[in-house]
């Protein structure tokens, strides 16, 4: 099932040699698993036709809703440095571990994880997870039931909680992405390219009308409807996908699967902030590029977000950012004319 994904991402399929020793007897009777696996097979086959969705889902297994963009580095640190050290055993042992973690975190794609690990897709996945912006496909959540971005969930509770003056930034981002009630110059139609949620909360007075007009609403959410099968011969048929009921993302009793032998101490390593920086830059850039003018919030002055301004000044950003630049330029021109007028008056 992962072969098309290998092909798409330029990775070589490497199947391990079967070994005669060291095998483990499965705890649950395997014959009990066959019927459900056979039932799921058509879904796995359909899924494998979309390498982007497969990669997004595998990488998304390490995404977590509660982790904001500025803590991605610390969150990934144990996985990248301690679990996948490569020193504790063979590289294959590492990938087996990765598949186990993936299967525990996303039980409904566990078969996909086993396939990814045995066929040698793991290094590709790790390479992409390591960055703050793994590949993200908006179809992956409705097709698999595995949420993989904060935009996949509607959140819970009222939009303003505890203090009516504040709204969480993930909610600001979600509301900006809704189709606007009234036309404005903002353009948030595409989803952010990083799955990690923006940190912190915004003052509602700093938010656009697109956001504040929903403060008293019940939560809004997008629902996936269907896709069309368009065969060369015959009529188009609609397919509603895997499941419309929410699926738990974590296996209930993961300790049943793992034999914890003894605590292990690890060599201390300096924290690598690259993933946090990339995720933060990406998620705040989405807000800035699609918005209008300079955001009033002081977080945009942060050193980690400096690149947004550098890009803007050098004029590297195309498209929507171009409009902002021309607006900015128009403002400076007006200023100059006014200065000139006052100097000649
Ligand atoms: Zn509303
Ligand atoms: Zn609904």
mmCIF file of C-alpha atoms and ligand atoms in Angstrom:
data_model
loop_
_atom_site.group_PDB
_atom_site.id
_atom_site.type_symbol
_atom_site.label_atom_id
_atom_site.label_comp_id
_atom_site.label_asym_id
_atom_site.label_seq_id
_atom_site.Cartn_x
_atom_site.Cartn_y
_atom_site.Cartn_z
ATOM 1 C CA UNK A 1 0.000 0.000 0.000
ATOM 2 C CA UNK A 2 2.921 2.363 0.541
ATOM 3 C CA UNK A 3 4.620 1.642 -2.794
ATOM 4 C CA UNK A 4 2.929 4.548 -4.671
ATOM 5 C CA UNK A 5 4.067 6.851 -1.849
ATOM 6 C CA UNK A 6 7.657 5.613 -2.245
ATOM 7 C CA UNK A 7 7.482 6.342 -5.944
ATOM 8 C CA UNK A 8 6.014 9.803 -5.371
ATOM 9 C CA UNK A 9 8.572 10.892 -2.773
ATOM 10 C CA UNK A 10 11.555 9.338 -4.560
ATOM 11 C CA UNK A 11 12.248 6.780 -1.869
ATOM 12 C CA UNK A 12 13.488 3.245 -2.606
ATOM 13 C CA UNK A 13 11.467 0.302 -1.373
ATOM 14 C CA UNK A 14 13.624 -1.867 0.864
ATOM 15 C CA UNK A 15 12.055 -4.998 2.189
ATOM 16 C CA UNK A 16 13.788 -6.778 5.054
ATOM 17 C CA UNK A 17 14.895 -10.398 4.740
ATOM 18 C CA UNK A 18 12.597 -12.691 6.642
ATOM 19 C CA UNK A 19 14.380 -14.096 9.668
ATOM 20 C CA UNK A 20 13.895 -17.587 10.993
ATOM 21 C CA UNK A 21 14.460 -16.592 14.597
ATOM 22 C CA UNK A 22 13.395 -13.828 16.941
ATOM 23 C CA UNK A 23 9.751 -13.835 15.884
ATOM 24 C CA UNK A 24 7.110 -13.121 18.498
ATOM 25 C CA UNK A 25 3.815 -14.896 18.821
ATOM 26 C CA UNK A 26 0.941 -12.423 18.533
ATOM 27 C CA UNK A 27 -0.992 -12.099 21.781
ATOM 28 C CA UNK A 28 -4.419 -11.830 20.166
ATOM 29 C CA UNK A 29 -5.467 -14.646 17.915
ATOM 30 C CA UNK A 30 -4.584 -13.461 14.429
ATOM 31 C CA UNK A 31 -7.601 -15.191 12.890
ATOM 32 C CA UNK A 32 -9.821 -12.759 14.802
ATOM 33 C CA UNK A 33 -8.155 -9.818 13.069
ATOM 34 C CA UNK A 34 -8.516 -11.113 9.525
ATOM 35 C CA UNK A 35 -12.225 -10.321 8.999
ATOM 36 C CA UNK A 36 -11.826 -6.657 9.988
ATOM 37 C CA UNK A 37 -8.620 -6.318 7.973
ATOM 38 C CA UNK A 38 -10.293 -7.768 4.882
ATOM 39 C CA UNK A 39 -13.158 -5.322 5.335
ATOM 40 C CA UNK A 40 -10.722 -2.398 5.541
ATOM 41 C CA UNK A 41 -8.612 -3.494 2.583
ATOM 42 C CA UNK A 42 -10.546 -1.491 -0.086
ATOM 43 C CA UNK A 43 -10.069 1.652 2.039
ATOM 44 C CA UNK A 44 -6.339 1.068 2.316
ATOM 45 C CA UNK A 45 -6.145 0.518 -1.435
ATOM 46 C CA UNK A 46 -8.034 3.729 -2.177
ATOM 47 C CA UNK A 47 -5.841 5.585 0.270
ATOM 48 C CA UNK A 48 -2.676 4.318 -1.399
ATOM 49 C CA UNK A 49 -3.755 6.054 -4.641
ATOM 50 C CA UNK A 50 -3.028 9.367 -2.966
ATOM 51 C CA UNK A 51 0.601 9.543 -1.823
ATOM 52 C CA UNK A 52 0.038 13.050 -0.434
ATOM 53 C CA UNK A 53 -2.703 11.818 1.856
ATOM 54 C CA UNK A 54 -0.644 8.803 2.952
ATOM 55 C CA UNK A 55 2.401 10.949 3.753
ATOM 56 C CA UNK A 56 0.318 13.605 5.484
ATOM 57 C CA UNK A 57 -1.347 10.954 7.641
ATOM 58 C CA UNK A 58 1.881 9.181 8.576
ATOM 59 C CA UNK A 59 3.650 12.442 9.445
ATOM 60 C CA UNK A 60 0.485 13.665 11.167
ATOM 61 C CA UNK A 61 0.731 10.793 13.649
ATOM 62 C CA UNK A 62 3.294 12.859 15.542
ATOM 63 C CA UNK A 63 1.239 16.027 15.500
ATOM 64 C CA UNK A 64 -0.629 16.896 18.685
ATOM 65 C CA UNK A 65 -3.371 19.482 19.139
ATOM 66 C CA UNK A 66 -2.199 20.708 22.552
ATOM 67 C CA UNK A 67 1.298 21.535 21.347
ATOM 68 C CA UNK A 68 1.544 25.158 20.139
ATOM 69 C CA UNK A 69 3.974 26.231 17.424
ATOM 70 C CA UNK A 70 6.623 27.497 19.840
ATOM 71 C CA UNK A 71 6.924 24.112 21.613
ATOM 72 C CA UNK A 72 7.255 21.836 18.586
ATOM 73 C CA UNK A 73 11.013 21.395 19.152
ATOM 74 C CA UNK A 74 10.715 20.145 22.755
ATOM 75 C CA UNK A 75 7.745 17.935 21.773
ATOM 76 C CA UNK A 76 9.698 16.213 18.997
ATOM 77 C CA UNK A 77 12.973 16.086 20.917
ATOM 78 C CA UNK A 78 12.440 12.711 22.692
ATOM 79 C CA UNK A 79 11.256 11.084 19.472
ATOM 80 C CA UNK A 80 14.122 12.350 17.351
ATOM 81 C CA UNK A 81 16.926 12.092 19.885
ATOM 82 C CA UNK A 82 16.075 9.420 22.405
ATOM 83 C CA UNK A 83 13.646 7.012 20.747
ATOM 84 C CA UNK A 84 15.411 7.113 17.406
ATOM 85 C CA UNK A 85 18.943 7.314 18.689
ATOM 86 C CA UNK A 86 20.220 4.550 16.442
ATOM 87 C CA UNK A 87 22.633 3.609 19.216
ATOM 88 C CA UNK A 88 20.308 1.403 21.228
ATOM 89 C CA UNK A 89 20.097 -1.202 18.508
ATOM 90 C CA UNK A 90 19.949 -1.547 14.817
ATOM 91 C CA UNK A 91 18.363 1.017 12.543
ATOM 92 C CA UNK A 92 15.613 -1.492 11.844
ATOM 93 C CA UNK A 93 14.856 -1.621 15.531
ATOM 94 C CA UNK A 94 14.351 2.142 15.390
ATOM 95 C CA UNK A 95 11.837 1.849 12.595
ATOM 96 C CA UNK A 96 9.998 -0.927 14.346
ATOM 97 C CA UNK A 97 9.725 1.410 17.327
ATOM 98 C CA UNK A 98 8.476 4.203 15.084
ATOM 99 C CA UNK A 99 5.782 1.945 13.604
ATOM 100 C CA UNK A 100 4.716 0.920 17.092
ATOM 101 C CA UNK A 101 4.434 4.552 18.192
ATOM 102 C CA UNK A 102 2.539 5.456 15.046
ATOM 103 C CA UNK A 103 0.151 2.550 15.539
ATOM 104 C CA UNK A 104 -0.459 3.444 19.190
ATOM 105 C CA UNK A 105 -1.112 7.088 18.365
ATOM 106 C CA UNK A 106 -3.269 6.361 15.296
ATOM 107 C CA UNK A 107 -4.741 2.856 15.714
ATOM 108 C CA UNK A 108 -6.967 3.061 12.657
ATOM 109 C CA UNK A 109 -3.996 3.305 10.310
ATOM 110 C CA UNK A 110 -1.790 0.820 12.167
ATOM 111 C CA UNK A 111 -1.629 -1.484 9.120
ATOM 112 C CA UNK A 112 -0.343 1.462 7.095
ATOM 113 C CA UNK A 113 2.345 2.073 9.697
ATOM 114 C CA UNK A 114 3.576 -1.502 9.573
ATOM 115 C CA UNK A 115 3.760 -1.225 5.779
ATOM 116 C CA UNK A 116 5.632 2.072 5.961
ATOM 117 C CA UNK A 117 8.207 0.710 8.395
ATOM 118 C CA UNK A 118 8.815 -2.605 6.581
ATOM 119 C CA UNK A 119 9.125 -0.986 3.171
ATOM 120 C CA UNK A 120 11.677 1.553 4.388
ATOM 121 C CA UNK A 121 9.568 4.700 4.277
ATOM 122 C CA UNK A 122 10.464 5.632 7.853
ATOM 123 C CA UNK A 123 13.563 7.759 7.067
ATOM 124 C CA UNK A 124 11.465 9.862 4.681
ATOM 125 C CA UNK A 125 8.779 10.339 7.343
ATOM 126 C CA UNK A 126 11.317 11.336 9.984
ATOM 127 C CA UNK A 127 13.010 13.731 7.599
ATOM 128 C CA UNK A 128 9.674 15.482 7.051
ATOM 129 C CA UNK A 129 8.462 15.385 10.662
ATOM 130 C CA UNK A 130 11.747 16.929 11.816
ATOM 131 C CA UNK A 131 10.852 20.182 10.076
ATOM 132 C CA UNK A 132 8.199 22.444 11.514
ATOM 133 C CA UNK A 133 6.057 21.995 8.441
ATOM 134 C CA UNK A 134 5.466 18.383 7.429
ATOM 135 C CA UNK A 135 3.413 17.837 4.253
ATOM 136 C CA UNK A 136 -0.226 18.482 4.974
ATOM 137 C CA UNK A 137 -3.233 17.405 2.964
ATOM 138 C CA UNK A 138 -6.674 18.720 3.877
ATOM 139 C CA UNK A 139 -8.319 15.507 2.609
ATOM 140 C CA UNK A 140 -6.275 13.298 4.889
ATOM 141 C CA UNK A 141 -8.402 13.879 7.986
ATOM 142 C CA UNK A 142 -11.817 13.160 6.437
ATOM 143 C CA UNK A 143 -10.407 10.145 4.584
ATOM 144 C CA UNK A 144 -8.680 8.546 7.563
ATOM 145 C CA UNK A 145 -10.388 9.949 10.641
ATOM 146 C CA UNK A 146 -6.943 10.941 11.957
ATOM 147 C CA UNK A 147 -6.820 14.677 12.742
ATOM 148 C CA UNK A 148 -3.484 16.128 11.665
ATOM 149 C CA UNK A 149 -3.793 19.890 12.003
ATOM 150 C CA UNK A 150 -5.452 22.228 14.485
ATOM 151 C CA UNK A 151 -7.592 23.316 11.521
ATOM 152 C CA UNK A 152 -9.070 19.799 11.362
ATOM 153 C CA UNK A 153 -10.825 20.281 14.684
ATOM 154 C CA UNK A 154 -13.475 22.836 15.532
ATOM 155 C CA UNK A 155 -12.281 23.266 19.121
ATOM 156 C CA UNK A 156 -14.731 23.267 22.030
ATOM 157 C CA UNK A 157 -16.562 25.691 24.294
ATOM 158 C CA UNK A 158 -17.498 29.289 23.522
ATOM 159 C CA UNK A 159 -15.121 31.323 21.346
ATOM 160 C CA UNK A 160 -14.312 33.720 24.156
ATOM 161 C CA UNK A 161 -13.713 31.909 27.402
ATOM 162 C CA UNK A 162 -12.729 33.025 30.905
ATOM 163 C CA UNK A 163 -12.101 36.580 29.805
ATOM 164 C CA UNK A 164 -14.405 38.117 27.192
ATOM 165 C CA UNK A 165 -11.590 40.380 26.010
ATOM 166 C CA UNK A 166 -9.540 37.457 24.690
ATOM 167 C CA UNK A 167 -9.895 34.756 22.064
ATOM 168 C CA UNK A 168 -7.415 31.921 21.567
ATOM 169 C CA UNK A 169 -5.257 32.315 18.478
ATOM 170 C CA UNK A 170 -6.173 28.880 17.070
ATOM 171 C CA UNK A 171 -9.785 30.101 17.109
ATOM 172 C CA UNK A 172 -8.816 33.362 15.402
ATOM 173 C CA UNK A 173 -7.144 31.310 12.668
ATOM 174 C CA UNK A 174 -10.174 28.998 12.329
ATOM 175 C CA UNK A 175 -12.603 31.911 12.054
ATOM 176 C CA UNK A 176 -10.454 33.732 9.505
ATOM 177 C CA UNK A 177 -10.569 30.623 7.317
ATOM 178 C CA UNK A 178 -14.400 30.622 7.200
ATOM 179 C CA UNK A 179 -16.017 32.160 4.134
ATOM 180 C CA UNK A 180 -16.624 35.848 4.997
ATOM 181 C CA UNK A 181 -20.166 37.068 5.659
ATOM 182 C CA UNK A 182 -19.385 40.364 4.022
ATOM 183 C CA UNK A 183 -16.740 41.090 1.425
ATOM 184 C CA UNK A 184 -13.406 42.360 2.724
ATOM 185 C CA UNK A 185 -9.868 42.509 1.404
ATOM 186 C CA UNK A 186 -8.660 39.580 3.478
ATOM 187 C CA UNK A 187 -7.809 36.317 1.762
ATOM 188 C CA UNK A 188 -7.686 33.284 4.028
ATOM 189 C CA UNK A 189 -9.115 30.712 1.637
ATOM 190 C CA UNK A 190 -6.125 28.354 1.754
ATOM 191 C CA UNK A 191 -5.289 26.574 4.968
ATOM 192 C CA UNK A 192 -1.976 27.189 6.736
ATOM 193 C CA UNK A 193 0.851 24.949 5.550
ATOM 194 C CA UNK A 194 1.925 23.946 9.051
ATOM 195 C CA UNK A 195 -0.276 21.758 11.273
ATOM 196 C CA UNK A 196 0.914 23.342 14.523
ATOM 197 C CA UNK A 197 -1.433 25.781 16.244
ATOM 198 C CA UNK A 198 -0.431 29.399 16.852
ATOM 199 C CA UNK A 199 0.500 30.009 20.486
ATOM 200 C CA UNK A 200 -1.329 32.306 22.868
ATOM 201 C CA UNK A 201 -4.466 34.396 22.656
ATOM 202 C CA UNK A 202 -5.443 37.622 20.918
ATOM 203 C CA UNK A 203 -7.334 40.587 22.258
ATOM 204 C CA UNK A 204 -10.695 40.644 20.512
ATOM 205 C CA UNK A 205 -10.268 44.370 19.898
ATOM 206 C CA UNK A 206 -7.257 43.519 17.702
ATOM 207 C CA UNK A 207 -9.266 41.066 15.579
ATOM 208 C CA UNK A 208 -10.855 41.612 12.183
ATOM 209 C CA UNK A 209 -14.623 41.767 11.756
ATOM 210 C CA UNK A 210 -14.408 38.283 10.234
ATOM 211 C CA UNK A 211 -13.462 37.046 13.681
ATOM 212 C CA UNK A 212 -15.430 39.324 15.998
ATOM 213 C CA UNK A 213 -18.681 38.785 14.105
ATOM 214 C CA UNK A 214 -18.630 35.141 15.295
ATOM 215 C CA UNK A 215 -17.717 35.654 18.949
ATOM 216 C CA UNK A 216 -21.201 34.769 20.173
ATOM 217 C CA UNK A 217 -21.799 31.948 17.698
ATOM 218 C CA UNK A 218 -21.728 28.264 18.401
ATOM 219 C CA UNK A 219 -18.599 26.716 16.973
ATOM 220 C CA UNK A 220 -18.441 26.628 13.204
ATOM 221 C CA UNK A 221 -16.867 23.715 11.424
ATOM 222 C CA UNK A 222 -16.203 22.364 7.992
ATOM 223 C CA UNK A 223 -17.700 18.998 7.075
ATOM 224 C CA UNK A 224 -16.330 16.824 4.328
ATOM 225 C CA UNK A 225 -19.104 15.806 1.981
ATOM 226 C CA UNK A 226 -17.994 13.303 -0.655
ATOM 227 C CA UNK A 227 -15.746 12.686 -3.592
ATOM 228 C CA UNK A 228 -16.638 11.476 -7.055
ATOM 229 C CA UNK A 229 -15.419 8.359 -8.806
ATOM 230 C CA UNK A 230 -15.223 9.270 -12.461
ATOM 231 C CA UNK A 231 -14.729 6.033 -14.422
ATOM 232 C CA UNK A 232 -13.848 6.101 -18.130
ATOM 233 C CA UNK A 233 -17.008 4.197 -18.852
ATOM 234 C CA UNK A 234 -20.112 4.516 -16.776
ATOM 235 C CA UNK A 235 -21.647 7.084 -14.536
ATOM 236 C CA UNK A 236 -19.955 9.160 -11.856
ATOM 237 C CA UNK A 237 -20.543 7.745 -8.394
ATOM 238 C CA UNK A 238 -20.245 9.504 -5.081
ATOM 239 C CA UNK A 239 -18.219 8.090 -2.223
ATOM 240 C CA UNK A 240 -18.700 9.300 1.328
ATOM 241 C CA UNK A 241 -15.492 7.953 2.729
ATOM 242 C CA UNK A 242 -14.528 5.899 5.681
ATOM 243 C CA UNK A 243 -16.484 7.035 8.672
ATOM 244 C CA UNK A 244 -18.426 10.016 9.876
ATOM 245 C CA UNK A 245 -18.142 9.131 13.546
ATOM 246 C CA UNK A 246 -15.099 10.373 15.417
ATOM 247 C CA UNK A 247 -12.398 7.761 15.939
ATOM 248 C CA UNK A 248 -10.205 7.729 19.024
ATOM 249 C CA UNK A 249 -6.668 8.654 18.132
ATOM 250 C CA UNK A 250 -4.845 6.875 20.938
ATOM 251 C CA UNK A 251 -5.039 3.174 21.772
ATOM 252 C CA UNK A 252 -6.757 2.951 25.124
ATOM 253 C CA UNK A 253 -4.250 0.819 26.982
ATOM 254 C CA UNK A 254 -0.911 1.309 25.307
ATOM 255 C CA UNK A 255 0.856 -0.229 28.314
ATOM 256 C CA UNK A 256 -0.579 -3.606 27.314
ATOM 257 C CA UNK A 257 1.527 -3.458 24.208
ATOM 258 C CA UNK A 258 4.739 -2.270 25.726
ATOM 259 C CA UNK A 259 6.894 -4.088 28.160
ATOM 260 C CA UNK A 260 8.577 -1.399 30.200
ATOM 261 C CA UNK A 261 11.703 -2.932 31.603
ATOM 262 C CA UNK A 262 13.580 -0.249 33.486
ATOM 263 C CA UNK A 263 13.910 3.525 33.361
ATOM 264 C CA UNK A 264 16.638 4.704 31.094
ATOM 265 C CA UNK A 265 18.736 7.814 31.361
ATOM 266 C CA UNK A 266 19.753 9.681 28.267
ATOM 267 C CA UNK A 267 22.667 11.882 27.460
ATOM 268 C CA UNK A 268 21.603 15.513 27.650
ATOM 269 C CA UNK A 269 21.465 17.242 24.320
ATOM 270 C CA UNK A 270 21.014 20.877 23.554
ATOM 271 C CA UNK A 271 17.467 21.698 22.544
ATOM 272 C CA UNK A 272 17.089 22.205 18.833
ATOM 273 C CA UNK A 273 14.604 25.013 18.224
ATOM 274 C CA UNK A 274 14.539 24.750 14.447
ATOM 275 C CA UNK A 275 11.158 22.982 14.240
ATOM 276 C CA UNK A 276 9.574 25.479 16.655
ATOM 277 C CA UNK A 277 10.974 28.408 14.721
ATOM 278 C CA UNK A 278 9.801 27.063 11.369
ATOM 279 C CA UNK A 279 6.333 26.232 12.664
ATOM 280 C CA UNK A 280 5.976 29.658 14.332
ATOM 281 C CA UNK A 281 7.202 31.523 11.291
ATOM 282 C CA UNK A 282 4.847 29.590 9.027
ATOM 283 C CA UNK A 283 1.737 29.931 11.113
ATOM 284 C CA UNK A 284 2.157 33.650 11.790
ATOM 285 C CA UNK A 285 3.175 34.313 8.204
ATOM 286 C CA UNK A 286 -0.187 32.863 7.113
ATOM 287 C CA UNK A 287 -1.941 35.452 9.264
ATOM 288 C CA UNK A 288 0.187 38.293 7.989
ATOM 289 C CA UNK A 289 0.353 37.505 4.266
ATOM 290 C CA UNK A 290 -3.383 36.990 3.876
ATOM 291 C CA UNK A 291 -4.305 39.927 6.069
ATOM 292 C CA UNK A 292 -4.300 43.609 5.610
ATOM 293 C CA UNK A 293 -1.615 45.958 6.858
ATOM 294 C CA UNK A 294 0.624 45.503 9.856
ATOM 295 C CA UNK A 295 -0.892 43.366 12.636
ATOM 296 C CA UNK A 296 -1.297 45.406 15.846
ATOM 297 C CA UNK A 297 -0.054 42.633 18.123
ATOM 298 C CA UNK A 298 3.437 42.878 19.593
ATOM 299 C CA UNK A 299 4.147 39.168 19.004
ATOM 300 C CA UNK A 300 4.915 40.099 15.397
ATOM 301 C CA UNK A 301 7.947 42.008 16.663
ATOM 302 C CA UNK A 302 9.423 38.774 18.012
ATOM 303 C CA UNK A 303 12.853 37.791 16.788
ATOM 304 C CA UNK A 304 11.512 34.438 15.519
ATOM 305 C CA UNK A 305 9.118 36.239 13.185
ATOM 306 C CA UNK A 306 11.666 38.738 11.901
ATOM 307 C CA UNK A 307 11.866 36.895 8.589
ATOM 308 C CA UNK A 308 8.282 37.879 7.744
ATOM 309 C CA UNK A 309 9.341 41.510 7.652
ATOM 310 C CA UNK A 310 12.620 40.868 5.879
ATOM 311 C CA UNK A 311 10.747 39.074 3.106
ATOM 312 C CA UNK A 312 8.180 41.807 2.921
ATOM 313 C CA UNK A 313 10.804 44.519 2.555
ATOM 314 C CA UNK A 314 12.802 42.690 -0.091
ATOM 315 C CA UNK A 315 9.628 42.143 -2.080
ATOM 316 C CA UNK A 316 10.175 38.397 -2.392
ATOM 317 C CA UNK A 317 6.618 37.483 -1.569
ATOM 318 C CA UNK A 318 4.394 37.200 -4.585
ATOM 319 C CA UNK A 319 0.618 37.254 -4.887
ATOM 320 C CA UNK A 320 -1.414 38.532 -2.008
ATOM 321 C CA UNK A 321 1.563 40.057 -0.273
ATOM 322 C CA UNK A 322 2.056 42.181 -3.376
ATOM 323 C CA UNK A 323 -1.148 44.033 -2.646
ATOM 324 C CA UNK A 324 0.059 44.887 0.795
ATOM 325 C CA UNK A 325 3.264 46.193 -0.536
ATOM 326 C CA UNK A 326 1.575 48.483 -2.979
ATOM 327 C CA UNK A 327 -0.649 49.703 -0.159
ATOM 328 C CA UNK A 328 2.425 50.309 1.960
ATOM 329 C CA UNK A 329 4.111 52.146 -0.876
ATOM 330 C CA UNK A 330 1.037 54.243 -1.502
ATOM 331 C CA UNK A 331 1.093 55.260 2.144
ATOM 332 C CA UNK A 332 4.748 56.322 1.976
ATOM 333 C CA UNK A 333 4.096 58.272 -1.215
ATOM 334 C CA UNK A 334 1.238 60.095 0.435
ATOM 335 C CA UNK A 335 3.487 60.871 3.407
ATOM 336 C CA UNK A 336 6.149 62.286 1.112
ATOM 337 C CA UNK A 337 3.658 64.430 -0.762
ATOM 338 C CA UNK A 338 2.370 65.778 2.525
ATOM 339 C CA UNK A 339 5.885 66.531 3.741
ATOM 340 C CA UNK A 340 6.624 68.255 0.473
ATOM 341 C CA UNK A 341 3.380 70.247 0.616
ATOM 342 C CA UNK A 342 4.049 71.386 4.165
ATOM 343 C CA UNK A 343 7.616 72.331 3.226
ATOM 344 C CA UNK A 344 6.517 74.513 0.286
ATOM 345 C CA UNK A 345 3.583 76.082 2.134
HETATM 346 ZN ZN1 LIG B 1 -20.763 32.757 13.251
HETATM 347 ZN ZN1 LIG B 2 -21.631 20.332 12.180
#
